[in-house]
Coordinates of C-alpha atoms in Angstrom, one line a residue:
X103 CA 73.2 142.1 77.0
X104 CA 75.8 140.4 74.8
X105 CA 78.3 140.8 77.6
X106 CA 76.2 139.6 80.4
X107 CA 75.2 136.6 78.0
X108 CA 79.3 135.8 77.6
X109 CA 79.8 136.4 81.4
X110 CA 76.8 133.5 82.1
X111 CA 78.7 131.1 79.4
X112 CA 81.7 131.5 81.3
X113 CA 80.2 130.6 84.6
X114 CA 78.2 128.1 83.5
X115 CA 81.4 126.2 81.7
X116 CA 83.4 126.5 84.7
X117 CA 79.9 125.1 86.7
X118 CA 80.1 122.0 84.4
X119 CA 83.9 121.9 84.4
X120 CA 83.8 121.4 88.1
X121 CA 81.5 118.5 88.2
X122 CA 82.2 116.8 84.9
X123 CA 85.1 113.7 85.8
X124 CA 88.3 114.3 84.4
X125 CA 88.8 111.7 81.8
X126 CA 92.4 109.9 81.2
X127 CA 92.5 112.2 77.8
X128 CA 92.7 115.4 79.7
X129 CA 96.0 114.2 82.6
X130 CA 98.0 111.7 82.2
X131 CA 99.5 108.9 84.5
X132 CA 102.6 110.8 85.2
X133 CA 100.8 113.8 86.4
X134 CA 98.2 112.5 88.3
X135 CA 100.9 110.5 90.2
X136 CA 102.5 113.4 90.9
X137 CA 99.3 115.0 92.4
X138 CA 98.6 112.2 94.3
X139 CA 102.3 111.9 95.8
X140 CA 101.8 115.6 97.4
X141 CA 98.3 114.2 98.1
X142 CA 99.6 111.3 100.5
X143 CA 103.1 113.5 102.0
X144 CA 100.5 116.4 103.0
X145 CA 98.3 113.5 104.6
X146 CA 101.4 111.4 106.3
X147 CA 103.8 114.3 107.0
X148 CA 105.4 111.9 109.7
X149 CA 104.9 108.5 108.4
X150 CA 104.9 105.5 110.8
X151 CA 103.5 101.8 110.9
X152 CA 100.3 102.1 109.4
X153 CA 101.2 104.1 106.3
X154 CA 102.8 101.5 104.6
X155 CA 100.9 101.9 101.3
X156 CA 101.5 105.4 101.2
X157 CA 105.0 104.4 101.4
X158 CA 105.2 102.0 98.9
X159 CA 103.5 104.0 96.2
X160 CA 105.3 106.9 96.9
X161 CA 108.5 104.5 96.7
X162 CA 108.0 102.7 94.1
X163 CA 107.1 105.8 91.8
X164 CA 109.9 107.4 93.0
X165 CA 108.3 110.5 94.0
X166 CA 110.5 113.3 95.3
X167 CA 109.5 113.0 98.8
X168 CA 110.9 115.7 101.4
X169 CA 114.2 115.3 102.8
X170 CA 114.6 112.2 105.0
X171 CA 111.2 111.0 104.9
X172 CA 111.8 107.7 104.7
X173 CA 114.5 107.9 107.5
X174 CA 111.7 108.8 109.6
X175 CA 109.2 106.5 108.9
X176 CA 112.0 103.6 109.6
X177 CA 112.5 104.9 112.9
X178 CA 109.0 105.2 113.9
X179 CA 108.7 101.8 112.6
X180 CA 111.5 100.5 114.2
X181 CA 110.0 102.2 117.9
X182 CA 106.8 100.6 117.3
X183 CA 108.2 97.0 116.1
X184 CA 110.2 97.0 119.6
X185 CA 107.3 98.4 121.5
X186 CA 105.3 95.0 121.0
X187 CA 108.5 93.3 120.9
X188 CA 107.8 92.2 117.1
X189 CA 104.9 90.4 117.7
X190 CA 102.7 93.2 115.2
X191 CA 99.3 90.9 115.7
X192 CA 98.5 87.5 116.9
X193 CA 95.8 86.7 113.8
X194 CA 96.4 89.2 111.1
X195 CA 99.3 88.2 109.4
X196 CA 98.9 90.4 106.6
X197 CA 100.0 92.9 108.8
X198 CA 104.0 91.5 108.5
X199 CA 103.6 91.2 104.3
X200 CA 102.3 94.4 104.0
X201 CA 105.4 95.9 106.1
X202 CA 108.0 93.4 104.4
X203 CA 107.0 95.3 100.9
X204 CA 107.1 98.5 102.2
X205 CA 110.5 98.4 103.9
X206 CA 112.2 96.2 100.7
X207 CA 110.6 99.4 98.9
X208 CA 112.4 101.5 101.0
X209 CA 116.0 99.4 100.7
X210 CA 115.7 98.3 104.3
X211 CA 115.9 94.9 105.8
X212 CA 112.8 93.3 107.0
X213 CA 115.5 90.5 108.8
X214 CA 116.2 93.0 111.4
X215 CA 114.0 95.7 112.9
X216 CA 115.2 96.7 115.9
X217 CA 116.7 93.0 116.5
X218 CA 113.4 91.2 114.8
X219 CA 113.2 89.3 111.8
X220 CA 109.8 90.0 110.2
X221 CA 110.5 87.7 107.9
X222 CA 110.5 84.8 109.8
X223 CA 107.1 85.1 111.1
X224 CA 105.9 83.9 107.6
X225 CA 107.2 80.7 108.7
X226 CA 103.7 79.2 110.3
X227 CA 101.1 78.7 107.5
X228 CA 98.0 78.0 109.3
X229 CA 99.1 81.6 110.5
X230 CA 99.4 82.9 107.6
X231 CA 96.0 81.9 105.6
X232 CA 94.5 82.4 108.9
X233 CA 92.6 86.1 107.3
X234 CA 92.0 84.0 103.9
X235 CA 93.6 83.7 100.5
X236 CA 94.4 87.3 100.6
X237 CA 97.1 85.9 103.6
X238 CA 98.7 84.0 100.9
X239 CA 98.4 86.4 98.3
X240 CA 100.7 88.9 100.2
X241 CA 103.1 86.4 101.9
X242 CA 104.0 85.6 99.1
X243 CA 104.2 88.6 97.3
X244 CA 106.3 89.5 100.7
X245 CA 108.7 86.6 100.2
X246 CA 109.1 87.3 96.6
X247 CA 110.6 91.1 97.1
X248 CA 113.9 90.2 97.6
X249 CA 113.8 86.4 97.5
X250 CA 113.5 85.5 101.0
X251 CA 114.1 82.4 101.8
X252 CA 112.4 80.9 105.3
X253 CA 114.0 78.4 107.9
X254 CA 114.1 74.7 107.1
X255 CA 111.5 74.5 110.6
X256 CA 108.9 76.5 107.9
X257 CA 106.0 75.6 107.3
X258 CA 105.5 77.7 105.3
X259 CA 106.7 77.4 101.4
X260 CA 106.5 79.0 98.4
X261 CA 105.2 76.1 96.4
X262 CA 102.4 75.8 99.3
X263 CA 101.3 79.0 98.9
X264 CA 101.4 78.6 95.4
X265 CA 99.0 75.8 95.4
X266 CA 97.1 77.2 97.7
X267 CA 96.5 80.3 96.1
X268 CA 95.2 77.7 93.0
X269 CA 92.7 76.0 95.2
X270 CA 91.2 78.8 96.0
X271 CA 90.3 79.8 92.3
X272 CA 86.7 79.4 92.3
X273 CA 84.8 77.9 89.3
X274 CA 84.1 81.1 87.5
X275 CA 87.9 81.7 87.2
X276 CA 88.0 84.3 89.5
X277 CA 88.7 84.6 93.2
X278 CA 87.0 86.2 96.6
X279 CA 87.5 86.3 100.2
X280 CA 84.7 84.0 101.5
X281 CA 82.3 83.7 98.6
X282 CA 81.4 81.4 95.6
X283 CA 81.5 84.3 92.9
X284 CA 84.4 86.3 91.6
X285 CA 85.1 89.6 93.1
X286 CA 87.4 92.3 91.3
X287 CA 89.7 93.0 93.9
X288 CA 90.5 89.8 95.2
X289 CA 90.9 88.3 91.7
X290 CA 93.5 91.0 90.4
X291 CA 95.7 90.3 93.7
X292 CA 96.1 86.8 93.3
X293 CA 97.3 87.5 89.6
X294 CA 99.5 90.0 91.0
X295 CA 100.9 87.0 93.6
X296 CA 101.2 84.5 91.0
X297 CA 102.4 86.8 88.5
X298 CA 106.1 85.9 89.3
X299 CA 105.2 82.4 88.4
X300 CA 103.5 82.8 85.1
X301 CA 105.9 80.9 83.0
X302 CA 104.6 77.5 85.0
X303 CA 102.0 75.9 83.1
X304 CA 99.8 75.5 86.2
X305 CA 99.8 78.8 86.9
X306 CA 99.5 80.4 83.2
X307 CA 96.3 78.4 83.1
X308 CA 94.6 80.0 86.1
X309 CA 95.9 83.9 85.5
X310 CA 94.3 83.3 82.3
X311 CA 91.4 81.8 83.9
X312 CA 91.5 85.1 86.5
X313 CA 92.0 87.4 83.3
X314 CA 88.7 86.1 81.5
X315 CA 86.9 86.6 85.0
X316 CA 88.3 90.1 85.0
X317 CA 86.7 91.1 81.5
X318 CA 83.5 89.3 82.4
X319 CA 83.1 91.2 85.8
X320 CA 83.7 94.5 83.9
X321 CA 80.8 96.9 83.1
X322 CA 80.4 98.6 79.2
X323 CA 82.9 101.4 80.5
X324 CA 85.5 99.8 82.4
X325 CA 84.3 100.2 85.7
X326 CA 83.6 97.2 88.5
X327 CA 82.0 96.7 91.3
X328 CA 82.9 94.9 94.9
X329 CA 80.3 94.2 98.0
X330 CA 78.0 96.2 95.4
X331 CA 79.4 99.5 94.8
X332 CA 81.1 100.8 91.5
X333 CA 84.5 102.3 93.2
X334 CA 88.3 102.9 92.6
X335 CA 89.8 100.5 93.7
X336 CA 88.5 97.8 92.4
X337 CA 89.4 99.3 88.6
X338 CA 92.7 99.8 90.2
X339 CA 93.5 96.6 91.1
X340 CA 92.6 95.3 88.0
X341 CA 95.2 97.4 86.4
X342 CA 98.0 96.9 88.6
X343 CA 97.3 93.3 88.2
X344 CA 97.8 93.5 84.1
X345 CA 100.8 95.7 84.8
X346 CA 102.4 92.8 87.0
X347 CA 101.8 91.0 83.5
X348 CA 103.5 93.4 81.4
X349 CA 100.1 93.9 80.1
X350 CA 99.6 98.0 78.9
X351 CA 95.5 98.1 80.0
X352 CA 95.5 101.3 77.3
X353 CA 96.5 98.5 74.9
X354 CA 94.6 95.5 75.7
X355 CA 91.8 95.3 74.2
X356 CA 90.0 93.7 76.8
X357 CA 90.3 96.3 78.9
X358 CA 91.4 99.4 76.9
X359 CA 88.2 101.1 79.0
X360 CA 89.6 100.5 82.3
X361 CA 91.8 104.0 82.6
X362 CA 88.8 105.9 81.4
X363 CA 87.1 104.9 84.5
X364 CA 89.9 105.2 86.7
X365 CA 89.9 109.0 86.1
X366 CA 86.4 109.8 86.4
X367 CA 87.0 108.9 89.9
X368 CA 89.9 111.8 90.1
X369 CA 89.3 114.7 92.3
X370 CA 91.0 117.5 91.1
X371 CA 90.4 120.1 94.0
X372 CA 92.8 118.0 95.9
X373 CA 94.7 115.8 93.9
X374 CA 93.6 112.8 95.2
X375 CA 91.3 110.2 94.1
X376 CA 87.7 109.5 95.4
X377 CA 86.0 106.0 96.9
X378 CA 82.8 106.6 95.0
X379 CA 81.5 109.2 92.5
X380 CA 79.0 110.7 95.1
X381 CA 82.0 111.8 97.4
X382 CA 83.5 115.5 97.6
X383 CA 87.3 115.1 98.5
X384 CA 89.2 112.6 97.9
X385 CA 89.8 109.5 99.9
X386 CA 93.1 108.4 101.3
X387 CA 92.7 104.9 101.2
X388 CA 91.5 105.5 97.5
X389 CA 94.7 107.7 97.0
X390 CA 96.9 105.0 98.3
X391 CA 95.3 102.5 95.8
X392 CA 95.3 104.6 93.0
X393 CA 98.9 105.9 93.5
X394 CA 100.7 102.4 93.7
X395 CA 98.4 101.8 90.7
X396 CA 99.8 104.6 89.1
X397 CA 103.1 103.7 89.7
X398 CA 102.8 100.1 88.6
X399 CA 101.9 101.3 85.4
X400 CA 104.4 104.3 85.2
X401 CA 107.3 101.4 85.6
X402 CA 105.6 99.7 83.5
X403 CA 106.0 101.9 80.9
X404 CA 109.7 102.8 81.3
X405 CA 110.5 99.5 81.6
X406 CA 111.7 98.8 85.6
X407 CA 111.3 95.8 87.9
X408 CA 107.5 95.7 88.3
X409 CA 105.7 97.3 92.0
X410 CA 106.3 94.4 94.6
X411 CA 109.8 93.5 92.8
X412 CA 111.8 95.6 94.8
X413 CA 115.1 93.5 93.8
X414 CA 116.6 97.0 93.0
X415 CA 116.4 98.7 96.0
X416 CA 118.2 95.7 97.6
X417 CA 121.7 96.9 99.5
X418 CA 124.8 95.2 98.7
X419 CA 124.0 93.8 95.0
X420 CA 126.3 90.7 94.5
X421 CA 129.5 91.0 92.5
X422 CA 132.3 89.3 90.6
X423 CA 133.9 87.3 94.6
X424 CA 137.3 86.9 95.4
X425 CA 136.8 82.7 95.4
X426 CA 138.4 81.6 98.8
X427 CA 140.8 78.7 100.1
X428 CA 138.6 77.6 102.3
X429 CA 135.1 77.8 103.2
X430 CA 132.5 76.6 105.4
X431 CA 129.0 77.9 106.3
X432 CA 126.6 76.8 109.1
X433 CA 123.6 75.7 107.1
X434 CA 125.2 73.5 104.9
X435 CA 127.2 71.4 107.1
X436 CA 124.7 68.3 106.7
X437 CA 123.4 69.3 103.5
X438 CA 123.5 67.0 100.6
X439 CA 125.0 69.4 98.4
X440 CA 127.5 70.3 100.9
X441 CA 131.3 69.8 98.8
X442 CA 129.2 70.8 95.2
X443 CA 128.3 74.4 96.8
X444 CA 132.0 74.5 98.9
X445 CA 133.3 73.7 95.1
X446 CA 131.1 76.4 93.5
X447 CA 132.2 78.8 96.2
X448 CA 136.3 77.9 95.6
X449 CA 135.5 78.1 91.9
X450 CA 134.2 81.8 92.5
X451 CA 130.5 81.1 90.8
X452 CA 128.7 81.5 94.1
X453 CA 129.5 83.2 97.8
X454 CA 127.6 83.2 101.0
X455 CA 126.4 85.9 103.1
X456 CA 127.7 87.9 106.2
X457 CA 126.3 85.9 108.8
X458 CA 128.4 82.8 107.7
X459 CA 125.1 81.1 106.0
X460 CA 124.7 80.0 102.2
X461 CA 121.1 80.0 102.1
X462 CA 121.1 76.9 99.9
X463 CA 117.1 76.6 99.2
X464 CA 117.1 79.5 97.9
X465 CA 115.9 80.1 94.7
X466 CA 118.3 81.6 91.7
X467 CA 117.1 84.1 89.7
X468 CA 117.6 84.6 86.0
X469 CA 119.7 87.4 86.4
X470 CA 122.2 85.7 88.9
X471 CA 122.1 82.6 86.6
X472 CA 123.6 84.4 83.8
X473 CA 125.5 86.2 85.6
X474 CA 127.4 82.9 87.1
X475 CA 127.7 81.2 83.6
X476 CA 128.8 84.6 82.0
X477 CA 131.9 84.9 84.5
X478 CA 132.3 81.2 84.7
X479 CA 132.9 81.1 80.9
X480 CA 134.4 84.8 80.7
X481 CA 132.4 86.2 78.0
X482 CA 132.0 89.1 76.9
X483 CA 129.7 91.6 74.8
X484 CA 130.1 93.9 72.1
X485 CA 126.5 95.7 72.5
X486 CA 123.2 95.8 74.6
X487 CA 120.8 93.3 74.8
X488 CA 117.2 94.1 73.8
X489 CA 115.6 93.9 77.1
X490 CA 113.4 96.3 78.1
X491 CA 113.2 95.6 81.9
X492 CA 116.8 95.8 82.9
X493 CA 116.9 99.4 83.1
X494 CA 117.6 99.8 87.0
X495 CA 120.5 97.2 87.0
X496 CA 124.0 98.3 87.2
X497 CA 126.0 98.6 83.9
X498 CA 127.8 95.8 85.0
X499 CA 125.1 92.9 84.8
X500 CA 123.3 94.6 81.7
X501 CA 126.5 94.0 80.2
X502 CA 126.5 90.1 81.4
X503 CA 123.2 89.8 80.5
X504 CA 124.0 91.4 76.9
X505 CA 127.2 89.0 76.7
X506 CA 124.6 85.9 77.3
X507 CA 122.2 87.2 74.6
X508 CA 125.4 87.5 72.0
X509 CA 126.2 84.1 72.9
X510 CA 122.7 82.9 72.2
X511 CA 122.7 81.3 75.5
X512 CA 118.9 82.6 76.9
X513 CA 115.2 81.4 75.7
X514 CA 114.1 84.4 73.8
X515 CA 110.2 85.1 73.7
X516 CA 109.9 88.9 74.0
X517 CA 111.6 91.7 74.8
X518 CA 110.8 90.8 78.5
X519 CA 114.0 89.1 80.4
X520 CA 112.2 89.2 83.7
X521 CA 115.6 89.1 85.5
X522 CA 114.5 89.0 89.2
X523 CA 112.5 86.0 88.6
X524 CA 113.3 82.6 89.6
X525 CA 115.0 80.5 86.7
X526 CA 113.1 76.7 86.0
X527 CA 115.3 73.6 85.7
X528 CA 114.3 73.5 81.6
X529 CA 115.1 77.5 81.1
X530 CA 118.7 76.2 83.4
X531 CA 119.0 73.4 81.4
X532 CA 118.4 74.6 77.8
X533 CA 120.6 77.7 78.8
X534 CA 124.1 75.3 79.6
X535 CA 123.0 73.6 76.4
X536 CA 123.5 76.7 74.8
X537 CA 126.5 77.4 76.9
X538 CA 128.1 74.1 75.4
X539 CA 127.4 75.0 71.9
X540 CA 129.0 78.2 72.6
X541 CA 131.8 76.9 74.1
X542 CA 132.2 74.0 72.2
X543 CA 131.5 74.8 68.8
X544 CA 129.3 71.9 68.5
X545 CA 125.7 71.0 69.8
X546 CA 125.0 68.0 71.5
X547 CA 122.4 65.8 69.5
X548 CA 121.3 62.8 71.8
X549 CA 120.3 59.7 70.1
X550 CA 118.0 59.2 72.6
X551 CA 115.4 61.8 74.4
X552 CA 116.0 61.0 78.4
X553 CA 113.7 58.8 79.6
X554 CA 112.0 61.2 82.2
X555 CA 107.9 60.9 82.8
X556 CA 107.0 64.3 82.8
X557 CA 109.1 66.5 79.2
X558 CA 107.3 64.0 76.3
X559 CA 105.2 67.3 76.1
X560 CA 108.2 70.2 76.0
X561 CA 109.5 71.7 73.1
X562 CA 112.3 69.9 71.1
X563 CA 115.3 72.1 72.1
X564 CA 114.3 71.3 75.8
X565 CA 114.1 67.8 75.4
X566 CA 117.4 67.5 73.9
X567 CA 118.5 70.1 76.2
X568 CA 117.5 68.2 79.5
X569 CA 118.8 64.7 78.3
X570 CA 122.3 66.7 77.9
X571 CA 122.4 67.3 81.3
X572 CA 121.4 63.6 81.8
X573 CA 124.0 62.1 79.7
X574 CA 126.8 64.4 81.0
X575 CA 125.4 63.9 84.6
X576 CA 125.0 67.5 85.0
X577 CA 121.5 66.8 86.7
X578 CA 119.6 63.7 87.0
X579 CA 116.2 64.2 87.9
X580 CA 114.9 62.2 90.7
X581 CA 112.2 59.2 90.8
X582 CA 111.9 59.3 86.6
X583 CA 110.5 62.6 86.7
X584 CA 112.9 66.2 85.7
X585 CA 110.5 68.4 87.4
X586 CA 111.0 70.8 84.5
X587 CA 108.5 73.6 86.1
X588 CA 110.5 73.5 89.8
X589 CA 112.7 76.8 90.5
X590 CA 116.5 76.1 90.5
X591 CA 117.6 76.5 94.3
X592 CA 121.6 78.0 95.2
X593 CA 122.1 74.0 96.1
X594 CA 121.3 72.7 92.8
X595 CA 122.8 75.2 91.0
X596 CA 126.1 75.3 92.7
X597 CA 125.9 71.3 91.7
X598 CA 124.7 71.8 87.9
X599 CA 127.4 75.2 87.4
X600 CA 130.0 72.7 89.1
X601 CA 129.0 69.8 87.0
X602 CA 128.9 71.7 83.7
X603 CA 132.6 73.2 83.8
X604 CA 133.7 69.5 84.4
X605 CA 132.4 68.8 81.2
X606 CA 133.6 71.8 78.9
X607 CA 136.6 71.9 80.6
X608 CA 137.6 68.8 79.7

């Protein structure tokens, strides 16, 4: 009796075992990534267009995928990008961003698929919001992975789908598709879009804004609902949103419940994840979700270049140049800043690219800014810097970046350097203040504050910092304003760099 009594225990724990959701307690991130990986590689075995998510989260989590998998889903892109000679649809345009990501994941160049630039048909932006603000969420995410820059014809910008994306906030902070209320989903996307851009002040106001929606939409354990239904990926989102934040959703206390829901929707027959509770087997479009999710957060964790900044896949990372005689590229030849960015290039502190262009609206990120002052000023570093998201960069740019924190040339907040992101004209201009004081041995204490319309309400150091470029005529603003929030483009910092070394090379 006792052993048929044991034998019905046994049964009847495994009974409950099978329909009881695992919880984050009993697997963790890493593992259910690594279920889910084998998950989406048994499901795609020959990935082509179409499986893009699949490819970016199994990319971007670096999952061992099988021997030239990615090889083969280029070349069935590149057949089917040819066969409709790159026009992929005539409305959705979400269609190109989605691919842009996945082949930046992927290290290849979106610029030329079989002969077509991808890129480029971001250009139209009535075409590109056509689907709604989830167009703009994605182009710009799209633009952002390896700092495209579009044709001077563009319509398209990234400060217009900036302010687009802000429009659309709706009164209750959040954002949807079509609708007056906030939904889940297409809230934590446009935090993830404008997440590159948090250190504006416009758009720190309306993440926040889109966080407070988040925590009000949330149910008592974590979950949320979209069009109705408690489901994945709406949960997931949300937390790939916070880790595009550098926000740990275990951590936060606003949302420390969101992981425990995300696991009850874990299938572990398969290794996927489900829709909804009510189905059997897991759900590839769940999967997909819940894998980049996954991943987001993994790389979060250890530190690397967050899911859509794929900067470290990019081919062909720029190095120390042999500075030419002579130079002369295409785009620049009725450019205002043509003989600055020809003296930049001479000088070594900036080079163009293959195809003979300079690209000069591009935007500079922090990592390339340092890494021009650094070798423009030949410093050097004794240790590491504290950084925790510089990881996946060679040794060689950890070590300029370390030689700019010894020099106490960078704005310091966390241990965040955020070094694929665009650089603002105050972080620029407070950092060659720096790079005078190093240089120098002295700081430069105006006795004025430049009389600009828009820094009264910056911090001291940037004030003093921006009227140093003023004085010295590093930079002078244009019509009385500084524009201390705008992104430093290649042409105004091959001006400023140029500038500056006039002045401490005196």
């Amino acid at each position: 009796m006792r052993k048929k009594l044991s034998m019905f225990i046994i049964v009847l724990t495994l009974l409950l075992s099978a329909v009881t959701p695992i919880s984050a307690q009993q697997l963790s991130t890493v593992d259910a990534y690594r279920t889910n990986g084998q998950f989406m590689v048994n499901k795609a075995p020959n990935p082509s267009f179409g499986n893009e998510w699949f490819i970016i989260a199994l990319a971007r989590g670096e999952y061992n995928v099988p021997k030239g998998y990615y090889d083969k889903y280029y070349e069935n892109v590149v057949k089917h990008v040819q066969s409709v000679k790159g026009e992929l649809h005539n409305r959705k345009y979400t269609e190109y961003s989605r691919l842009i990501i996945a082949l930046t994941a992927i290290g290849k160049d979106p610029t030329n698929v079989g002969g077509y630039n991808l890129v480029d048909k971001l250009s139209d932006f009535d075409k590109v919001v056509w689907q709604g603000p989830n167009g703009a969420f994605f182009a710009l995410i799209a633009l952002d992975t390896w700092g495209f820059e579009l044709p001077k014809t563009a319509t398209t910008t990234r400060e217009k789908l900036i302010k687009h994306i802000l429009a659309k906030q709706l009164p209750d902070g959040g954002w949807d598709l079509s609708g007056v209320k906030a939904d889940p989903d297409m809230t934590a996307m446009a935090i993830q879009a404008l997440s590159t851009y948090q250190d504006r002040a416009d758009v720190k106001a309306s993440i926040n804004k889109g966080l407070d929606a988040l925590k009000n939409l949330q149910s008592a354990n974590g979950s949320y609902q979209s069009w109705g239904t408690t489901n994945l990926e709406s949960v997931a989102q949300v937390i790939t949103a916070l880790a595009s934040l550098n926000i740990d959703a275990n951590k936060d206390q606003r949302f420390n419940k969101s992981f425990t829901s995300f696991f009850t929707f874990y299938n572990a027959k398969d290794g996927g994840f489900k829709h909804v509770l009510t189905e059997p087997v897991a759900n590839g479009m769940a999967t997909e979700q819940a894998s980049y999710t996954l991943a987001a957060y993994n790389r979060l964790l250890a530190g690397k270049t967050k899911l859509y900044d794929t900067s470290d896949k990019k081919p062909n990372k720029p190095s120390t140049p042999s500075p030419p005689t002579k130079v002369s590229f295409k785009d620049i030849q009725n450019h205002w800043a043509k003989s600055d960015i020809e003296a930049a290039v001479v000088k070594g502190l900036l080079k163009g690219y293959e195809d003979n262009t300079f690209r000069p609206n591009n935007n500079l990120s922090r990592v390339q800014a340092v890494s021009i002052l650094v070798r423009a000023l030949h410093l050097t570093n004794s240790g590491n810097a504290p950084f925790t998201d510089i990881s996946s960069y060679n040794d060689e740019t950890k070590q300029e970046i370390a030689a700019a924190y010894e020099a106490n040339l960078l704005m310091v907040k966390s241990n965040k350097f955020s070094p694929s992101s665009p650089i603002s004209r105050e972080e620029l201009a407070v950092m060659l203040a720096k790079a005078y004081t190093h240089k120098t041995g002295k700081s430069y204490i105006p006795k004025n504050i430049a009389s600009f319309n828009d820094i009264a309400k910056l911090s001291k150091e940037s004030q003093q910092a921006i009227t140093f470029l003023y004085d010295f005529e590093i930079a002078q603003g244009a019509n009385g304003s500084f524009n201390p929030n705008d992104f430093i483009t290649r042409a105004h910092a091959a001006k400023m760099y140029v500038n500056f070394l006039k002045v401490v090379e005196e």
